[in-house]
mmCIF file of C-alpha atoms and ligand atoms in Angstrom:
data_model
loop_
_atom_site.group_PDB
_atom_site.id
_atom_site.type_symbol
_atom_site.label_atom_id
_atom_site.label_comp_id
_atom_site.label_asym_id
_atom_site.label_seq_id
_atom_site.Cartn_x
_atom_site.Cartn_y
_atom_site.Cartn_z
ATOM 1 C CA UNK A 1 7.089 14.858 0.912
ATOM 2 C CA UNK A 2 4.961 12.201 2.561
ATOM 3 C CA UNK A 3 2.810 10.248 0.136
ATOM 4 C CA UNK A 4 0.385 7.411 0.806
ATOM 5 C CA UNK A 5 -0.503 5.293 -2.217
ATOM 6 C CA UNK A 6 -3.691 3.194 -2.138
ATOM 7 C CA UNK A 7 -5.213 0.847 -4.691
ATOM 8 C CA UNK A 8 -6.141 -2.790 -5.109
ATOM 9 C CA UNK A 9 -3.647 -5.549 -5.749
ATOM 10 C CA UNK A 10 -2.739 -5.332 -9.437
ATOM 11 C CA UNK A 11 -3.257 -1.576 -9.638
ATOM 12 C CA UNK A 12 0.468 -1.047 -10.219
ATOM 13 C CA UNK A 13 0.834 0.505 -6.777
ATOM 14 C CA UNK A 14 4.189 -1.120 -5.997
ATOM 15 C CA UNK A 15 5.678 -0.179 -9.379
ATOM 16 C CA UNK A 16 4.540 3.440 -9.118
ATOM 17 C CA UNK A 17 5.562 3.729 -5.462
ATOM 18 C CA UNK A 18 9.092 2.519 -6.295
ATOM 19 C CA UNK A 19 9.385 4.946 -9.173
ATOM 20 C CA UNK A 20 8.082 7.884 -7.156
ATOM 21 C CA UNK A 21 10.413 7.118 -4.274
ATOM 22 C CA UNK A 22 13.512 6.890 -6.452
ATOM 23 C CA UNK A 23 12.677 9.995 -8.508
ATOM 24 C CA UNK A 24 12.000 12.114 -5.458
ATOM 25 C CA UNK A 25 14.608 10.533 -3.156
ATOM 26 C CA UNK A 26 11.955 9.360 -0.691
ATOM 27 C CA UNK A 27 11.921 6.172 1.370
ATOM 28 C CA UNK A 28 9.757 3.399 -0.121
ATOM 29 C CA UNK A 29 7.995 1.787 2.816
ATOM 30 C CA UNK A 30 6.184 -1.282 1.456
ATOM 31 C CA UNK A 31 4.695 -3.554 4.092
ATOM 32 C CA UNK A 32 4.341 -6.509 1.689
ATOM 33 C CA UNK A 33 8.076 -6.282 0.875
ATOM 34 C CA UNK A 34 8.956 -6.038 4.582
ATOM 35 C CA UNK A 35 6.886 -9.151 5.353
ATOM 36 C CA UNK A 36 8.295 -11.130 2.399
ATOM 37 C CA UNK A 37 11.832 -10.218 3.517
ATOM 38 C CA UNK A 38 11.026 -11.467 7.042
ATOM 39 C CA UNK A 39 9.777 -14.756 5.546
ATOM 40 C CA UNK A 40 12.923 -15.103 3.424
ATOM 41 C CA UNK A 41 15.062 -14.487 6.537
ATOM 42 C CA UNK A 42 13.179 -17.149 8.491
ATOM 43 C CA UNK A 43 12.771 -14.728 11.426
ATOM 44 C CA UNK A 44 10.109 -15.199 14.131
ATOM 45 C CA UNK A 45 7.984 -12.584 12.415
ATOM 46 C CA UNK A 46 8.454 -14.384 9.086
ATOM 47 C CA UNK A 47 7.398 -17.749 10.502
ATOM 48 C CA UNK A 48 4.328 -16.164 12.046
ATOM 49 C CA UNK A 49 3.127 -14.345 8.943
ATOM 50 C CA UNK A 50 4.026 -16.883 6.262
ATOM 51 C CA UNK A 51 0.761 -18.902 6.374
ATOM 52 C CA UNK A 52 -1.240 -15.677 6.442
ATOM 53 C CA UNK A 53 0.387 -14.357 3.261
ATOM 54 C CA UNK A 54 0.039 -17.746 1.574
ATOM 55 C CA UNK A 55 -3.727 -17.657 2.121
ATOM 56 C CA UNK A 56 -3.945 -14.025 0.990
ATOM 57 C CA UNK A 57 -5.351 -13.046 4.394
ATOM 58 C CA UNK A 58 -4.384 -9.961 6.358
ATOM 59 C CA UNK A 59 -1.776 -9.900 9.101
ATOM 60 C CA UNK A 60 -3.360 -8.761 12.429
ATOM 61 C CA UNK A 61 -3.605 -4.989 12.870
ATOM 62 C CA UNK A 62 -1.584 -4.802 16.112
ATOM 63 C CA UNK A 63 1.374 -6.563 14.518
ATOM 64 C CA UNK A 64 1.262 -4.331 11.419
ATOM 65 C CA UNK A 65 0.936 -1.142 13.454
ATOM 66 C CA UNK A 66 4.026 -1.995 15.527
ATOM 67 C CA UNK A 67 5.963 -2.878 12.395
ATOM 68 C CA UNK A 68 5.137 0.385 10.635
ATOM 69 C CA UNK A 69 5.756 2.527 13.700
ATOM 70 C CA UNK A 70 9.390 1.390 13.799
ATOM 71 C CA UNK A 71 9.876 2.248 10.132
ATOM 72 C CA UNK A 72 8.178 5.617 9.948
ATOM 73 C CA UNK A 73 9.947 7.137 12.911
ATOM 74 C CA UNK A 74 13.229 6.773 10.995
ATOM 75 C CA UNK A 75 12.023 8.033 7.620
ATOM 76 C CA UNK A 76 12.127 11.623 6.387
ATOM 77 C CA UNK A 77 9.949 11.820 3.291
ATOM 78 C CA UNK A 78 8.341 8.557 2.240
ATOM 79 C CA UNK A 79 6.008 6.749 -0.096
ATOM 80 C CA UNK A 80 3.885 4.415 1.996
ATOM 81 C CA UNK A 81 2.666 1.372 0.070
ATOM 82 C CA UNK A 82 0.473 -1.464 1.434
ATOM 83 C CA UNK A 83 -0.463 0.186 4.737
ATOM 84 C CA UNK A 84 -3.063 1.053 6.009
ATOM 85 C CA UNK A 85 -5.344 -1.725 4.771
ATOM 86 C CA UNK A 86 -8.009 -1.455 7.490
ATOM 87 C CA UNK A 87 -9.711 1.423 9.302
ATOM 88 C CA UNK A 88 -7.980 0.619 12.643
ATOM 89 C CA UNK A 89 -4.624 0.735 10.808
ATOM 90 C CA UNK A 90 -5.569 4.103 9.254
ATOM 91 C CA UNK A 91 -6.551 5.515 12.645
ATOM 92 C CA UNK A 92 -3.283 4.310 14.142
ATOM 93 C CA UNK A 93 -1.290 5.789 11.241
ATOM 94 C CA UNK A 94 -2.936 9.199 11.532
ATOM 95 C CA UNK A 95 -2.336 9.265 15.296
ATOM 96 C CA UNK A 96 1.270 8.126 14.891
ATOM 97 C CA UNK A 97 2.086 10.719 12.214
ATOM 98 C CA UNK A 98 0.422 13.483 14.222
ATOM 99 C CA UNK A 99 2.475 12.438 17.248
ATOM 100 C CA UNK A 100 5.773 12.667 15.369
ATOM 101 C CA UNK A 101 4.687 15.845 13.550
ATOM 102 C CA UNK A 102 4.848 14.295 10.078
ATOM 103 C CA UNK A 103 1.343 14.360 8.565
ATOM 104 C CA UNK A 104 0.697 13.013 5.062
ATOM 105 C CA UNK A 105 0.817 15.528 2.215
ATOM 106 C CA UNK A 106 -1.321 13.527 -0.172
ATOM 107 C CA UNK A 107 -3.126 10.210 -0.589
ATOM 108 C CA UNK A 108 -3.069 8.839 -4.139
ATOM 109 C CA UNK A 109 -5.650 6.242 -5.180
ATOM 110 C CA UNK A 110 -4.851 4.084 -8.214
ATOM 111 C CA UNK A 111 -8.197 3.047 -9.642
ATOM 112 C CA UNK A 112 -8.506 -0.203 -11.628
ATOM 113 C CA UNK A 113 -11.413 -2.598 -12.097
ATOM 114 C CA UNK A 114 -11.307 -6.146 -10.706
ATOM 115 C CA UNK A 115 -10.977 -7.693 -14.183
ATOM 116 C CA UNK A 116 -7.876 -5.649 -15.068
ATOM 117 C CA UNK A 117 -6.407 -6.275 -11.590
ATOM 118 C CA UNK A 118 -7.004 -10.032 -11.862
ATOM 119 C CA UNK A 119 -5.429 -10.204 -15.329
ATOM 120 C CA UNK A 120 -2.343 -8.298 -14.232
ATOM 121 C CA UNK A 121 -1.917 -10.447 -11.121
ATOM 122 C CA UNK A 122 -2.204 -13.643 -13.139
ATOM 123 C CA UNK A 123 0.570 -12.307 -15.414
ATOM 124 C CA UNK A 124 2.734 -11.500 -12.393
ATOM 125 C CA UNK A 125 2.161 -15.001 -10.977
ATOM 126 C CA UNK A 126 3.732 -16.431 -14.136
ATOM 127 C CA UNK A 127 6.646 -13.989 -14.229
ATOM 128 C CA UNK A 128 7.570 -13.719 -10.567
ATOM 129 C CA UNK A 129 6.105 -16.901 -9.135
ATOM 130 C CA UNK A 130 4.531 -15.159 -6.139
ATOM 131 C CA UNK A 131 2.532 -17.858 -4.371
ATOM 132 C CA UNK A 132 -0.129 -15.377 -3.301
ATOM 133 C CA UNK A 133 -0.852 -14.603 -6.967
ATOM 134 C CA UNK A 134 -2.596 -17.989 -7.478
ATOM 135 C CA UNK A 135 -6.196 -17.483 -8.742
ATOM 136 C CA UNK A 136 -8.098 -18.428 -5.559
ATOM 137 C CA UNK A 137 -5.705 -16.386 -3.420
ATOM 138 C CA UNK A 138 -6.082 -13.384 -5.756
ATOM 139 C CA UNK A 139 -9.868 -13.580 -5.361
ATOM 140 C CA UNK A 140 -9.500 -13.587 -1.561
ATOM 141 C CA UNK A 141 -7.131 -10.606 -1.617
ATOM 142 C CA UNK A 142 -9.464 -8.562 -3.837
ATOM 143 C CA UNK A 143 -12.459 -9.468 -1.644
ATOM 144 C CA UNK A 144 -10.578 -8.253 1.433
ATOM 145 C CA UNK A 145 -9.631 -5.066 -0.412
ATOM 146 C CA UNK A 146 -13.291 -4.264 -1.107
ATOM 147 C CA UNK A 147 -14.438 -5.217 2.363
ATOM 148 C CA UNK A 148 -11.692 -3.766 4.563
ATOM 149 C CA UNK A 149 -9.558 -1.332 2.532
ATOM 150 C CA UNK A 150 -12.259 0.554 0.620
ATOM 151 C CA UNK A 151 -13.515 2.059 3.901
ATOM 152 C CA UNK A 152 -9.960 3.417 4.321
ATOM 153 C CA UNK A 153 -10.233 5.022 0.860
ATOM 154 C CA UNK A 154 -13.545 6.628 1.871
ATOM 155 C CA UNK A 155 -12.008 7.922 5.080
ATOM 156 C CA UNK A 156 -9.268 9.779 3.180
ATOM 157 C CA UNK A 157 -11.766 10.926 0.532
ATOM 158 C CA UNK A 158 -13.884 12.498 3.276
ATOM 159 C CA UNK A 159 -10.815 14.245 4.683
ATOM 160 C CA UNK A 160 -10.178 15.915 1.289
ATOM 161 C CA UNK A 161 -6.682 14.391 0.953
ATOM 162 C CA UNK A 162 -7.515 11.791 -1.678
ATOM 163 C CA UNK A 163 -6.417 12.259 -5.289
ATOM 164 C CA UNK A 164 -7.823 9.531 -7.582
ATOM 165 C CA UNK A 165 -5.702 8.506 -10.584
ATOM 166 C CA UNK A 166 -6.752 6.227 -13.456
ATOM 167 C CA UNK A 167 -4.552 3.140 -13.015
ATOM 168 C CA UNK A 168 -5.606 1.238 -16.119
ATOM 169 C CA UNK A 169 -3.090 2.778 -18.551
ATOM 170 C CA UNK A 170 0.504 1.733 -19.205
ATOM 171 C CA UNK A 171 3.127 2.233 -16.486
ATOM 172 C CA UNK A 172 4.297 5.456 -18.196
ATOM 173 C CA UNK A 173 0.772 6.803 -18.648
ATOM 174 C CA UNK A 174 -0.084 6.217 -14.996
ATOM 175 C CA UNK A 175 3.244 7.754 -13.937
ATOM 176 C CA UNK A 176 2.384 10.878 -15.925
ATOM 177 C CA UNK A 177 -1.045 11.108 -14.323
ATOM 178 C CA UNK A 178 0.535 10.823 -10.904
ATOM 179 C CA UNK A 179 3.051 13.559 -11.701
ATOM 180 C CA UNK A 180 0.300 15.950 -12.781
ATOM 181 C CA UNK A 181 -1.753 15.053 -9.702
ATOM 182 C CA UNK A 182 1.248 15.898 -7.508
ATOM 183 C CA UNK A 183 1.897 19.220 -9.212
ATOM 184 C CA UNK A 184 -0.963 20.750 -7.270
ATOM 185 C CA UNK A 185 0.248 19.401 -3.941
ATOM 186 C CA UNK A 186 2.812 21.310 -1.918
ATOM 187 C CA UNK A 187 4.727 19.419 0.703
ATOM 188 C CA UNK A 188 4.900 20.404 4.317
ATOM 189 C CA UNK A 189 2.102 22.957 4.371
ATOM 190 C CA UNK A 190 -0.302 21.031 6.526
HETATM 191 P P1 AMP B 1 1.317 -6.675 -0.808
HETATM 192 O O1 AMP B 1 2.656 -6.961 -1.372
HETATM 193 O O2 AMP B 1 1.146 -5.249 -0.358
HETATM 194 O O3 AMP B 1 0.185 -7.120 -1.719
HETATM 195 O O4 AMP B 1 1.187 -7.542 0.532
HETATM 196 C C1 AMP B 1 1.293 -8.960 0.497
HETATM 197 C C2 AMP B 1 0.599 -9.573 1.707
HETATM 198 O O5 AMP B 1 1.206 -9.075 2.916
HETATM 199 C C3 AMP B 1 -0.873 -9.227 1.861
HETATM 200 O O6 AMP B 1 -1.699 -10.096 1.079
HETATM 201 C C4 AMP B 1 -1.079 -9.459 3.355
HETATM 202 O O7 AMP B 1 -1.124 -10.824 3.673
HETATM 203 C C5 AMP B 1 0.221 -8.912 3.935
HETATM 204 N N1 AMP B 1 0.133 -7.471 4.252
HETATM 205 C C6 AMP B 1 0.843 -6.457 3.672
HETATM 206 N N2 AMP B 1 0.514 -5.262 4.202
HETATM 207 C C7 AMP B 1 -0.425 -5.529 5.142
HETATM 208 C C8 AMP B 1 -1.190 -4.703 6.023
HETATM 209 N N3 AMP B 1 -1.043 -3.381 6.039
HETATM 210 N N4 AMP B 1 -2.080 -5.327 6.843
HETATM 211 C C9 AMP B 1 -2.238 -6.658 6.842
HETATM 212 N N5 AMP B 1 -1.578 -7.495 6.026
HETATM 213 C C10 AMP B 1 -0.670 -6.936 5.178
#
């Protein structure tokens, strides 16, 4: 099954994507994790993107599209998390998946308000020490989500593939909602 998971920072997207991937034996393709690993490795890519992540800005589309292309070609089923974040990225993804004959089966949207998202991210900043979870950086990331990623949500809504899920419950409650949302979706029939 090929699942795209969308939602603002703090919606629990990463947690749910990891869980879904391990329960269903799918690849978890998380662009934020890939970029943080590149930074930790000190690779060329890591050096280039580090200041961008620290500001909470978005990495340029062309770089992200190349990065994701390499990953998706190798994956069977997957949960895609953190990409696409802009309409050009979404267009590139759709074209790429059509080209390799692996269209998405479903697009899940985890819905949470900005206040809940901000609270959760502040908690994560304390626990995990992610530098991009500092308050002013969080505000920038949420602003970019509304400005650039919400049009991506609307694009998938218009295509009829979007399944909204209430993301404000506990991890287990949201997981249950996702499972019932997926019950109606059959893989590989599109
Ligand atoms: P995440 O862990 O998904 O919140 O991603 C952390 C950071 O990585 C984001 O704030 C961006 O700077 C960068 N990033 C991750 N995915 C993308 C993407 N698809 N497009 C642009 N930047 C991205």
